[in-house]
């Protein structure tokens, strides 16, 4: 029994997002009318499924020590292409095309970062404007969807949960499996934690980085396709201006180190659900719109602070407070 | 000349400082909007001098809050300032009631001369901007504060072990950032004569891009205000060039992204030719 | 090259503006049950410009004067996804009716459909919905942005019977209103008027000023007139024109009748535009919403009147129609 | 003929901007041989090994590597690794957030059915750790281990991977004698199995103990090759630095002056307790203890890095509180930390800027840095400490380990401190430089500076300190002075053997 207890506290200490999530959940349940209901939870999940996929991809890149600012506009581009090309080449081919495009973009990002050694921030920032440009060259207006079946896909549900939620969960689980069970996953942690040691240990760091960018962009493409299905249309403004920041925020809020090497997919899920809950709560609270950003901003900071407090309690007392982050500042 | 008048260039020096200290300040865009709106609202009530003082004070206050959270509580600067961005945005709406703010009876005020006047044939804004860049660069490269800031960005822990007050320095960079952004907001108000609530939206990313283009390291420890200035100028000149060529905006975005990549690439190659084998950092 | 094939430029059926909204000020008749009518509204982007903010303000004000009506306004901050989430949350809260100021005329449709399927009547305001989504709507109340642009083109043609070169500054690309105001204008100008160049100003004054500076540098005196997508852009561009000592007519597509705008018009900064006042909106929208919440019959389409105005008649038009010069 | 050697490196030349690190070096290695590689700091030892391990490539085609009789070019670490050449790096190269086991098998995690076989991984790791008698749970993250255990993990990594050639670059710099003995056992075992070992160290006794042959590098050139059995330490040192060192440890003879620092009942929960001692001017006080005993924590509190929860500090006769390192520096305290890369240096900055960093507040002219002064400081200490750098503008990241340490020392000496705290100051420093530093410390003490020295090297601590505090589990367990400072007494104190506790704590 005490074993179980220590196990639980141990887990809680490491995953600060769990207690944070629970606190937010309990507060919302007690104080907000209509929050605690199955329908509402399904709502929250459904509203965040696409963001979840975006964040799942971002987790890989962040674990690797980078971030990808181009996912938002890439998502817009793939979304527009999927919808726009469906009447021309058919639904399945256009989805495949969008997904391939996502992967190809990731490949290019990765190659630029590893082979040409251009700063990832610059590469993906450039990507952000480039994809936006291409999207608008392709269409300047919202494109209407033409496939009923495709639309119905995202409206359907299975065991009470909307299909997009299942897809999102599948991605998260799959992502966690890749992180935990494959060499690529472990190499990602190693490269993110200490790039030169990873290199010296014979890990093909470049390949790891490239693959992670591919995963991230691919996920963005998937999210784009899913939005296309959800909206039964695609707008060139999708993902602009801050989809990438929201994804990064979910990942970092979950507890994954922004500098890489520490974190996992469940943290991301926790961060995502926490953010989703807060958003939902604000809708239910009927706050005047001015308060939205205010409350969100304050909550972000409080959550971050709680994270630090919980983390500090969790470090074993002996020799723990030596400020010795590997190479960056202690940003966690 | 008009290129140098962009607001982005005026918030580049302080953004460079924050980045050199190893942090990000994503709240500059919203602080810019806020101060532009506030200075106009207050101008109409308490006159230019008091309004300007109050706005600068608010800028410092915002910077102080982010700075304390990042410097002393060691929260992640990216998320803290993302939060600050939301908070300041909301405050902007409270101040303006969500509507545009317009300068009243300002036609003859010297206040407008800041943004619209000339010193000789050079716009006042350009003069102010060049002076700021020069001061920030000299402070960075020549003073104790600057040297210590560079070392904090390079290795915060080693700096702390060397008798450098790293927390204070980091906090200071944010305070400076808030203050300079507020000043930029005042100048913007004077130039445009009115303010929308979202006037500075998205500026932070453009400025960071310029600073990085100017060769600053994203992880801190290196960078230069003058080069950041040039970085942003490059972006602006490109922008102007595209319009001159009559490119539609979509093509502009595309070309903009591509050219940034090319510029960085060429820059890197030439640097690499000079120093080989310097341990390649990440991010 | 743009490959999109959306050529139907007036999304909502273009029936004439036949129902002046102000006479719809009927009291709620169903006194029988003391039930409170709960209405949720998902706005587009409050606080981003004067018009939306004023609409929001007027709407709340008007709603508070109505007996037994509870209005909840949420803001989607320009994001369809957020908007659909808000619609879902309204459904979850069993609202009696939902008002949507659509962030996107097409992508919001699944949200409308969900409301209809959940049995919650839903209506749209201001930003029209793509015809394919009208089956889910109970009503639409709003101005015709395309028509505004058409009217601007006509005024421009009157100003320059012998032709002219104009430059165009649009809003944020990709947003419906921006598109309609551009398309309506481009489709309606006579042949002897050429558009030298079109640039986006993102509804942002500083951006407008910068874009205009560049255009002046490029074309100089060739520019005979400016067509701006709204008064913000017009004012920003005016700063650039003034600095270059150029005095050309500025035509702003929408003009919302606030104090700053009126002053700009009277000072000759903006020469002509189409008045789209927020005042008719609040009663028209709220009354319709209350009716559909109670299950009463309503007119499907309500348009407000649009008034072309110039420097000379601006105050006149505003007072004649019973609006205020606000702020 | 060819088969006698498993490895031959010929005509290896490698230069960095401004330095020729290796100049036409040859190296031969037999199977099952332990080759010691000696040389001053910056002689090029690590560089030579990095060339072998595929991290650097030789400059020209003249440089050749013959491995198992074949000419090989290792373009990347992974190729060398696959060929069986494993390197344990001088700078610990561990991934802090990963577990011990994963760090050991980094880059060669076991797979089963295409996925990581965690069970086998932990079991294997446990076995390897047991082999080197390192008592850590393979699941703990490396980052939470003290530096000595991290080094043991590094060694475990070398052993675990079944190398044909194992390169150990200063593997024992933070180990205690006991751990070192176990480690040498392991090397002998590997030797039995036919593994060749290249062993880099600055500790001469270790070299004499473990190696079959010693090769000396000097200024990037091979300058000598000795069969260890037939040579003496002095001969090797002579070859290394061109002179012999008569006296490694110079005891400071100064009469202790007034009391500079007194600590009473200092306490910080979970780290150390009830620490009381005093330091006088002209005195070198050693702190000895096993790694993890809490020595670093104590001095960090003295320097304001962490705050003690209880206790008083008297400095120059006054009671003071030190809230941060800025105040400590104002009091003219100096602190050379144990981890030079994380705590000592801004690696991306130049030597000059690093060495003048602490001094900055003293050399400003109205807020501006007096640049000329920074050059002076650099020159002064380059000269005094014999720092071997290409120029004042070389990045400290590019310096050899020993020279990095000298920069850290230099930046503190530059403020002419009253109290100098040294935490493992000679780790990774060559024997010549070490003697220099010891001489320097003694000289400073004689000039009236008070010194606190932490070291895990018994000979050093015995040789240098005037008074010695033994720390065990965060408490002072014995205080020795004068003739009492000898190995037996120290070990007794540390190992908790009955000890005459006549003077357990100071004052
Ligand atoms: N990446 C680099 N860039 C520039 N110079 C370098 C680099 N690496 C090493 N050097 C220089 O090459 C020389 C040899 O360095 P190396 O690290 O091989 O010395 P070492 O013999 O291992 O010294 P130590 O005993 O201090 O570890 C030194 O002068 C050093 O400054
Ligand atoms: N972490 C590692 N552990 C062991 N071997 C590795 C590792 N990383 C790379 N390698 C070796 O390098 C080769 C290519 O590396 P890679 O990371 O692609 O391995 P992999 O087997 O393809 O892993 P995964 O299937 O998980 O992506 C592999 O065949 C493997 O032998
Ligand atoms: Mg070395
Ligand atoms: Mg220690």
Short mmCIF file of C-alpha atoms in Angstrom, two decimals, chain A residues 321 323 330, chain B residues 71 74 152 155-167, chain D residues 303-305 324-326 329 343 412:
data_model
loop_
_atom_site.label_atom_id
_atom_site.label_comp_id
_atom_site.label_asym_id
_atom_site.label_seq_id
_atom_site.Cartn_x
_atom_site.Cartn_y
_atom_site.Cartn_z
CA UNK A 321 20.40 22.38 -6.14
CA UNK A 323 22.82 24.81 -10.77
CA UNK A 330 18.05 26.15 -16.85
CA UNK B 71 15.09 36.27 -13.87
CA UNK B 74 13.38 31.28 -13.57
CA UNK B 152 25.29 35.62 -18.76
CA UNK B 155 26.75 30.64 -19.63
CA UNK B 156 24.45 31.85 -16.93
CA UNK B 157 25.76 29.52 -14.30
CA UNK B 158 29.40 30.26 -14.88
CA UNK B 159 28.55 33.93 -14.74
CA UNK B 160 26.83 33.50 -11.42
CA UNK B 161 29.90 31.70 -10.15
CA UNK B 162 31.95 34.65 -11.32
CA UNK B 163 30.27 37.29 -9.24
CA UNK B 164 27.89 38.46 -11.92
CA UNK B 165 24.36 39.16 -10.79
CA UNK B 166 22.78 37.14 -13.54
CA UNK B 167 19.24 37.44 -12.26
CA UNK D 303 30.38 32.01 -1.67
CA UNK D 304 26.71 32.88 -1.72
CA UNK D 305 25.66 30.44 -4.41
CA UNK D 324 24.90 36.16 -3.67
CA UNK D 325 28.18 35.79 -5.43
CA UNK D 326 28.33 39.49 -6.19
CA UNK D 329 33.32 39.00 -4.84
CA UNK D 343 30.47 26.66 -13.74
CA UNK D 412 40.12 34.79 -9.80
#
